[in-house]
Amino acid sequence: ARRAARRAAAAAALQCASRGLSARVLLSRSRRAAQRLQAAARRWSAVRTARSRLAAVLFLSRCSRGRLCRRAHAARRRARAAVAVQTVRRGAAARAKYSTLRAAAVTVQASVRRKSAARRVAAAPHAHRISAETSPSELASRSPSDA
């Protein structure tokens, strides 16, 4: 009977150790599974945050590049407008100068022609007149400088 009691006690101890080992293994596996789930959740959250930040950075970069391009385009447009204004202004100045020079040349030419005509009239006071006795053939033979 003692032997049976020892066997029963040993069996109970063995069963207790087995149940304890089984419980420790189950606890260890549960902890590892929980850690893996927590790591996956943290990873998913970190990836989502990183993607969100990357999207924000890309958006700001896009906005910044667009603003720089719009500024550069506006500067080029202002430069083209300035060139157009300068071109028109130079053209107007050149036309005004040409008009002034042409008017001066016409004035000088008219003065020279007037003086030349006055000299011719003074040299032959009545040569330019056509008398009643002048025949048509005689008129046709006259040069323009004689008239």
mmCIF file with all atom_site columns, C-alpha atoms in Angstrom:
data_model
loop_
_atom_site.group_PDB
_atom_site.id
_atom_site.type_symbol
_atom_site.label_atom_id
_atom_site.label_alt_id
_atom_site.label_comp_id
_atom_site.label_asym_id
_atom_site.label_entity_id
_atom_site.label_seq_id
_atom_site.pdbx_PDB_ins_code
_atom_site.Cartn_x
_atom_site.Cartn_y
_atom_site.Cartn_z
_atom_site.occupancy
_atom_site.B_iso_or_equiv
_atom_site.pdbx_formal_charge
_atom_site.auth_seq_id
_atom_site.auth_comp_id
_atom_site.auth_asym_id
_atom_site.auth_atom_id
_atom_site.pdbx_PDB_model_num
ATOM 1   C CA . ALA A 1 1   ? 0.000  0.000   0.000    1.00 0.00 ? 1   ALA A CA 1
ATOM 2   C CA . ARG A 1 2   ? 2.842  2.267   0.671    1.00 0.00 ? 2   ARG A CA 1
ATOM 3   C CA . ARG A 1 3   ? 4.207  1.547   -2.661   1.00 0.00 ? 3   ARG A CA 1
ATOM 4   C CA . ALA A 1 4   ? 0.931  2.354   -4.312   1.00 0.00 ? 4   ALA A CA 1
ATOM 5   C CA . ALA A 1 5   ? 0.703  5.559   -2.353   1.00 0.00 ? 5   ALA A CA 1
ATOM 6   C CA . ARG A 1 6   ? 4.194  6.486   -3.519   1.00 0.00 ? 6   ARG A CA 1
ATOM 7   C CA . ARG A 1 7   ? 3.310  5.673   -7.076   1.00 0.00 ? 7   ARG A CA 1
ATOM 8   C CA . ALA A 1 8   ? 0.134  7.718   -6.819   1.00 0.00 ? 8   ALA A CA 1
ATOM 9   C CA . ALA A 1 9   ? 2.115  10.620  -5.307   1.00 0.00 ? 9   ALA A CA 1
ATOM 10  C CA . ALA A 1 10  ? 4.766  10.298  -8.044   1.00 0.00 ? 10  ALA A CA 1
ATOM 11  C CA . ALA A 1 11  ? 2.069  10.129  -10.688  1.00 0.00 ? 11  ALA A CA 1
ATOM 12  C CA . ALA A 1 12  ? 0.397  13.207  -9.192   1.00 0.00 ? 12  ALA A CA 1
ATOM 13  C CA . ALA A 1 13  ? 3.764  15.020  -9.116   1.00 0.00 ? 13  ALA A CA 1
ATOM 14  C CA . LEU A 1 14  ? 4.443  13.964  -12.708  1.00 0.00 ? 14  LEU A CA 1
ATOM 15  C CA . GLN A 1 15  ? 1.011  15.123  -13.818  1.00 0.00 ? 15  GLN A CA 1
ATOM 16  C CA . CYS A 1 16  ? 1.500  18.427  -11.944  1.00 0.00 ? 16  CYS A CA 1
ATOM 17  C CA . ALA A 1 17  ? 4.884  18.972  -13.602  1.00 0.00 ? 17  ALA A CA 1
ATOM 18  C CA . SER A 1 18  ? 3.410  18.068  -16.970  1.00 0.00 ? 18  SER A CA 1
ATOM 19  C CA . ARG A 1 19  ? 0.503  20.451  -16.532  1.00 0.00 ? 19  ARG A CA 1
ATOM 20  C CA . GLY A 1 20  ? 2.914  23.187  -15.346  1.00 0.00 ? 20  GLY A CA 1
ATOM 21  C CA . LEU A 1 21  ? 5.191  22.634  -18.350  1.00 0.00 ? 21  LEU A CA 1
ATOM 22  C CA . SER A 1 22  ? 2.211  22.611  -20.667  1.00 0.00 ? 22  SER A CA 1
ATOM 23  C CA . ALA A 1 23  ? 0.929  25.849  -19.087  1.00 0.00 ? 23  ALA A CA 1
ATOM 24  C CA . ARG A 1 24  ? 4.384  27.489  -19.321  1.00 0.00 ? 24  ARG A CA 1
ATOM 25  C CA . VAL A 1 25  ? 4.715  26.470  -23.009  1.00 0.00 ? 25  VAL A CA 1
ATOM 26  C CA . LEU A 1 26  ? 1.213  27.788  -23.715  1.00 0.00 ? 26  LEU A CA 1
ATOM 27  C CA . LEU A 1 27  ? 2.009  31.036  -21.854  1.00 0.00 ? 27  LEU A CA 1
ATOM 28  C CA . SER A 1 28  ? 5.295  31.392  -23.776  1.00 0.00 ? 28  SER A CA 1
ATOM 29  C CA . ARG A 1 29  ? 3.544  30.824  -27.108  1.00 0.00 ? 29  ARG A CA 1
ATOM 30  C CA . SER A 1 30  ? 0.769  33.251  -26.152  1.00 0.00 ? 30  SER A CA 1
ATOM 31  C CA . ARG A 1 31  ? 3.338  35.906  -25.197  1.00 0.00 ? 31  ARG A CA 1
ATOM 32  C CA . ARG A 1 32  ? 5.244  35.428  -28.479  1.00 0.00 ? 32  ARG A CA 1
ATOM 33  C CA . ALA A 1 33  ? 1.979  35.633  -30.431  1.00 0.00 ? 33  ALA A CA 1
ATOM 34  C CA . ALA A 1 34  ? 0.989  38.794  -28.544  1.00 0.00 ? 34  ALA A CA 1
ATOM 35  C CA . GLN A 1 35  ? 4.426  40.300  -29.217  1.00 0.00 ? 35  GLN A CA 1
ATOM 36  C CA . ARG A 1 36  ? 4.119  39.456  -32.913  1.00 0.00 ? 36  ARG A CA 1
ATOM 37  C CA . LEU A 1 37  ? 0.657  41.026  -33.058  1.00 0.00 ? 37  LEU A CA 1
ATOM 38  C CA . GLN A 1 38  ? 1.897  44.132  -31.228  1.00 0.00 ? 38  GLN A CA 1
ATOM 39  C CA . ALA A 1 39  ? 4.928  44.375  -33.578  1.00 0.00 ? 39  ALA A CA 1
ATOM 40  C CA . ALA A 1 40  ? 2.661  44.008  -36.615  1.00 0.00 ? 40  ALA A CA 1
ATOM 41  C CA . ALA A 1 41  ? 0.323  46.702  -35.264  1.00 0.00 ? 41  ALA A CA 1
ATOM 42  C CA . ARG A 1 42  ? 3.242  49.038  -34.527  1.00 0.00 ? 42  ARG A CA 1
ATOM 43  C CA . ARG A 1 43  ? 4.743  48.333  -37.969  1.00 0.00 ? 43  ARG A CA 1
ATOM 44  C CA . TRP A 1 44  ? 1.385  49.004  -39.687  1.00 0.00 ? 44  TRP A CA 1
ATOM 45  C CA . SER A 1 45  ? 0.988  52.253  -37.703  1.00 0.00 ? 45  SER A CA 1
ATOM 46  C CA . ALA A 1 46  ? 4.573  53.324  -38.489  1.00 0.00 ? 46  ALA A CA 1
ATOM 47  C CA . VAL A 1 47  ? 4.129  52.549  -42.205  1.00 0.00 ? 47  VAL A CA 1
ATOM 48  C CA . ARG A 1 48  ? 0.856  54.468  -42.269  1.00 0.00 ? 48  ARG A CA 1
ATOM 49  C CA . THR A 1 49  ? 2.491  57.440  -40.518  1.00 0.00 ? 49  THR A CA 1
ATOM 50  C CA . ALA A 1 50  ? 5.511  57.314  -42.846  1.00 0.00 ? 50  ALA A CA 1
ATOM 51  C CA . ARG A 1 51  ? 3.279  57.173  -45.926  1.00 0.00 ? 51  ARG A CA 1
ATOM 52  C CA . SER A 1 52  ? 1.220  60.061  -44.625  1.00 0.00 ? 52  SER A CA 1
ATOM 53  C CA . ARG A 1 53  ? 4.365  62.106  -43.966  1.00 0.00 ? 53  ARG A CA 1
ATOM 54  C CA . LEU A 1 54  ? 5.770  61.218  -47.381  1.00 0.00 ? 54  LEU A CA 1
ATOM 55  C CA . ALA A 1 55  ? 2.508  62.295  -49.015  1.00 0.00 ? 55  ALA A CA 1
ATOM 56  C CA . ALA A 1 56  ? 2.657  65.592  -47.103  1.00 0.00 ? 56  ALA A CA 1
ATOM 57  C CA . VAL A 1 57  ? 6.291  66.154  -48.096  1.00 0.00 ? 57  VAL A CA 1
ATOM 58  C CA . LEU A 1 58  ? 5.510  65.395  -51.745  1.00 0.00 ? 58  LEU A CA 1
ATOM 59  C CA . PHE A 1 59  ? 2.489  67.708  -51.661  1.00 0.00 ? 59  PHE A CA 1
ATOM 60  C CA . LEU A 1 60  ? 4.542  70.558  -50.177  1.00 0.00 ? 60  LEU A CA 1
ATOM 61  C CA . SER A 1 61  ? 7.326  69.911  -52.679  1.00 0.00 ? 61  SER A CA 1
ATOM 62  C CA . ARG A 1 62  ? 4.818  69.989  -55.555  1.00 0.00 ? 62  ARG A CA 1
ATOM 63  C CA . CYS A 1 63  ? 3.315  73.229  -54.266  1.00 0.00 ? 63  CYS A CA 1
ATOM 64  C CA . SER A 1 64  ? 6.756  74.777  -53.847  1.00 0.00 ? 64  SER A CA 1
ATOM 65  C CA . ARG A 1 65  ? 7.895  73.779  -57.335  1.00 0.00 ? 65  ARG A CA 1
ATOM 66  C CA . GLY A 1 66  ? 4.660  75.111  -58.803  1.00 0.00 ? 66  GLY A CA 1
ATOM 67  C CA . ARG A 1 67  ? 5.103  78.404  -57.014  1.00 0.00 ? 67  ARG A CA 1
ATOM 68  C CA . LEU A 1 68  ? 8.702  78.702  -58.218  1.00 0.00 ? 68  LEU A CA 1
ATOM 69  C CA . CYS A 1 69  ? 7.628  77.915  -61.784  1.00 0.00 ? 69  CYS A CA 1
ATOM 70  C CA . ARG A 1 70  ? 4.828  80.484  -61.629  1.00 0.00 ? 70  ARG A CA 1
ATOM 71  C CA . ARG A 1 71  ? 7.275  83.099  -60.336  1.00 0.00 ? 71  ARG A CA 1
ATOM 72  C CA . ALA A 1 72  ? 9.803  82.292  -63.068  1.00 0.00 ? 72  ALA A CA 1
ATOM 73  C CA . HIS A 1 73  ? 7.075  82.405  -65.717  1.00 0.00 ? 73  HIS A CA 1
ATOM 74  C CA . ALA A 1 74  ? 5.838  85.766  -64.423  1.00 0.00 ? 74  ALA A CA 1
ATOM 75  C CA . ALA A 1 75  ? 9.407  87.110  -64.515  1.00 0.00 ? 75  ALA A CA 1
ATOM 76  C CA . ARG A 1 76  ? 9.843  85.896  -68.104  1.00 0.00 ? 76  ARG A CA 1
ATOM 77  C CA . ARG A 1 77  ? 6.478  87.428  -69.050  1.00 0.00 ? 77  ARG A CA 1
ATOM 78  C CA . ARG A 1 78  ? 7.479  90.772  -67.461  1.00 0.00 ? 78  ARG A CA 1
ATOM 79  C CA . ALA A 1 79  ? 10.817 90.663  -69.297  1.00 0.00 ? 79  ALA A CA 1
ATOM 80  C CA . ARG A 1 80  ? 9.054  90.008  -72.625  1.00 0.00 ? 80  ARG A CA 1
ATOM 81  C CA . ALA A 1 81  ? 6.647  92.862  -71.905  1.00 0.00 ? 81  ALA A CA 1
ATOM 82  C CA . ALA A 1 82  ? 9.555  95.182  -71.073  1.00 0.00 ? 82  ALA A CA 1
ATOM 83  C CA . VAL A 1 83  ? 11.288 94.230  -74.330  1.00 0.00 ? 83  VAL A CA 1
ATOM 84  C CA . ALA A 1 84  ? 8.067  94.909  -76.250  1.00 0.00 ? 84  ALA A CA 1
ATOM 85  C CA . VAL A 1 85  ? 7.669  98.329  -74.584  1.00 0.00 ? 85  VAL A CA 1
ATOM 86  C CA . GLN A 1 86  ? 11.317 99.173  -75.273  1.00 0.00 ? 86  GLN A CA 1
ATOM 87  C CA . THR A 1 87  ? 10.936 98.089  -78.901  1.00 0.00 ? 87  THR A CA 1
ATOM 88  C CA . VAL A 1 88  ? 7.865  100.260 -79.391  1.00 0.00 ? 88  VAL A CA 1
ATOM 89  C CA . ARG A 1 89  ? 9.571  103.188 -77.671  1.00 0.00 ? 89  ARG A CA 1
ATOM 90  C CA . ARG A 1 90  ? 12.733 102.874 -79.785  1.00 0.00 ? 90  ARG A CA 1
ATOM 91  C CA . GLY A 1 91  ? 10.643 102.615 -82.952  1.00 0.00 ? 91  GLY A CA 1
ATOM 92  C CA . ALA A 1 92  ? 8.635  105.715 -82.025  1.00 0.00 ? 92  ALA A CA 1
ATOM 93  C CA . ALA A 1 93  ? 11.840 107.621 -81.228  1.00 0.00 ? 93  ALA A CA 1
ATOM 94  C CA . ALA A 1 94  ? 13.397 106.554 -84.537  1.00 0.00 ? 94  ALA A CA 1
ATOM 95  C CA . ARG A 1 95  ? 10.267 107.576 -86.468  1.00 0.00 ? 95  ARG A CA 1
ATOM 96  C CA . ALA A 1 96  ? 10.180 110.949 -84.696  1.00 0.00 ? 96  ALA A CA 1
ATOM 97  C CA . LYS A 1 97  ? 13.871 111.520 -85.441  1.00 0.00 ? 97  LYS A CA 1
ATOM 98  C CA . TYR A 1 98  ? 13.364 110.543 -89.087  1.00 0.00 ? 98  TYR A CA 1
ATOM 99  C CA . SER A 1 99  ? 10.346 112.859 -89.336  1.00 0.00 ? 99  SER A CA 1
ATOM 100 C CA . THR A 1 100 ? 12.365 115.741 -87.853  1.00 0.00 ? 100 THR A CA 1
ATOM 101 C CA . LEU A 1 101 ? 15.313 115.092 -90.189  1.00 0.00 ? 101 LEU A CA 1
ATOM 102 C CA . ARG A 1 102 ? 13.018 114.777 -93.209  1.00 0.00 ? 102 ARG A CA 1
ATOM 103 C CA . ALA A 1 103 ? 11.236 118.029 -92.331  1.00 0.00 ? 103 ALA A CA 1
ATOM 104 C CA . ALA A 1 104 ? 14.630 119.729 -91.957  1.00 0.00 ? 104 ALA A CA 1
ATOM 105 C CA . ALA A 1 105 ? 15.791 118.325 -95.323  1.00 0.00 ? 105 ALA A CA 1
ATOM 106 C CA . VAL A 1 106 ? 12.563 119.491 -97.007  1.00 0.00 ? 106 VAL A CA 1
ATOM 107 C CA . THR A 1 107 ? 13.024 122.956 -95.484  1.00 0.00 ? 107 THR A CA 1
ATOM 108 C CA . VAL A 1 108 ? 16.634 123.129 -96.679  1.00 0.00 ? 108 VAL A CA 1
ATOM 109 C CA . GLN A 1 109 ? 15.685 121.889 -100.174 1.00 0.00 ? 109 GLN A CA 1
ATOM 110 C CA . ALA A 1 110 ? 12.815 124.372 -100.410 1.00 0.00 ? 110 ALA A CA 1
ATOM 111 C CA . SER A 1 111 ? 15.120 127.192 -99.336  1.00 0.00 ? 111 SER A CA 1
ATOM 112 C CA . VAL A 1 112 ? 17.749 126.195 -101.911 1.00 0.00 ? 112 VAL A CA 1
ATOM 113 C CA . ARG A 1 113 ? 15.101 125.930 -104.651 1.00 0.00 ? 113 ARG A CA 1
ATOM 114 C CA . ARG A 1 114 ? 13.617 129.292 -103.663 1.00 0.00 ? 114 ARG A CA 1
ATOM 115 C CA . LYS A 1 115 ? 17.032 130.986 -103.772 1.00 0.00 ? 115 LYS A CA 1
ATOM 116 C CA . SER A 1 116 ? 17.864 129.301 -107.100 1.00 0.00 ? 116 SER A CA 1
ATOM 117 C CA . ALA A 1 117 ? 14.550 130.408 -108.573 1.00 0.00 ? 117 ALA A CA 1
ATOM 118 C CA . ALA A 1 118 ? 15.073 133.931 -107.235 1.00 0.00 ? 118 ALA A CA 1
ATOM 119 C CA . ARG A 1 119 ? 18.509 134.065 -108.875 1.00 0.00 ? 119 ARG A CA 1
ATOM 120 C CA . ARG A 1 120 ? 17.070 132.895 -112.187 1.00 0.00 ? 120 ARG A CA 1
ATOM 121 C CA . VAL A 1 121 ? 14.279 135.453 -112.036 1.00 0.00 ? 121 VAL A CA 1
ATOM 122 C CA . ALA A 1 122 ? 16.752 138.195 -111.147 1.00 0.00 ? 122 ALA A CA 1
ATOM 123 C CA . ALA A 1 123 ? 19.016 137.215 -114.042 1.00 0.00 ? 123 ALA A CA 1
ATOM 124 C CA . ALA A 1 124 ? 16.182 137.316 -116.612 1.00 0.00 ? 124 ALA A CA 1
ATOM 125 C CA . PRO A 1 125 ? 13.293 139.239 -115.143 1.00 0.00 ? 125 PRO A CA 1
ATOM 126 C CA . HIS A 1 126 ? 10.840 138.498 -117.929 1.00 0.00 ? 126 HIS A CA 1
ATOM 127 C CA . ALA A 1 127 ? 12.218 135.274 -119.419 1.00 0.00 ? 127 ALA A CA 1
ATOM 128 C CA . HIS A 1 128 ? 9.680  133.167 -117.627 1.00 0.00 ? 128 HIS A CA 1
ATOM 129 C CA . ARG A 1 129 ? 6.764  135.003 -119.176 1.00 0.00 ? 129 ARG A CA 1
ATOM 130 C CA . ILE A 1 130 ? 5.159  133.698 -122.302 1.00 0.00 ? 130 ILE A CA 1
ATOM 131 C CA . SER A 1 131 ? 4.262  136.381 -124.790 1.00 0.00 ? 131 SER A CA 1
ATOM 132 C CA . ALA A 1 132 ? 1.424  136.256 -127.205 1.00 0.00 ? 132 ALA A CA 1
ATOM 133 C CA . GLU A 1 133 ? 3.869  135.984 -130.068 1.00 0.00 ? 133 GLU A CA 1
ATOM 134 C CA . THR A 1 134 ? 5.515  132.800 -128.723 1.00 0.00 ? 134 THR A CA 1
ATOM 135 C CA . SER A 1 135 ? 4.655  129.889 -130.957 1.00 0.00 ? 135 SER A CA 1
ATOM 136 C CA . PRO A 1 136 ? 3.705  126.447 -129.621 1.00 0.00 ? 136 PRO A CA 1
ATOM 137 C CA . SER A 1 137 ? 6.783  124.859 -131.219 1.00 0.00 ? 137 SER A CA 1
ATOM 138 C CA . GLU A 1 138 ? 8.961  127.377 -129.454 1.00 0.00 ? 138 GLU A CA 1
ATOM 139 C CA . LEU A 1 139 ? 7.314  126.506 -126.129 1.00 0.00 ? 139 LEU A CA 1
ATOM 140 C CA . ALA A 1 140 ? 7.907  122.793 -126.708 1.00 0.00 ? 140 ALA A CA 1
ATOM 141 C CA . SER A 1 141 ? 11.579 123.386 -127.483 1.00 0.00 ? 141 SER A CA 1
ATOM 142 C CA . ARG A 1 142 ? 12.207 125.263 -124.236 1.00 0.00 ? 142 ARG A CA 1
ATOM 143 C CA . SER A 1 143 ? 13.892 123.277 -121.471 1.00 0.00 ? 143 SER A CA 1
ATOM 144 C CA . PRO A 1 144 ? 12.328 123.288 -117.996 1.00 0.00 ? 144 PRO A CA 1
ATOM 145 C CA . SER A 1 145 ? 15.272 125.323 -116.700 1.00 0.00 ? 145 SER A CA 1
ATOM 146 C CA . ASP A 1 146 ? 14.497 128.085 -119.268 1.00 0.00 ? 146 ASP A CA 1
ATOM 147 C CA . ALA A 1 147 ? 10.946 128.495 -118.052 1.00 0.00 ? 147 ALA A CA 1
#
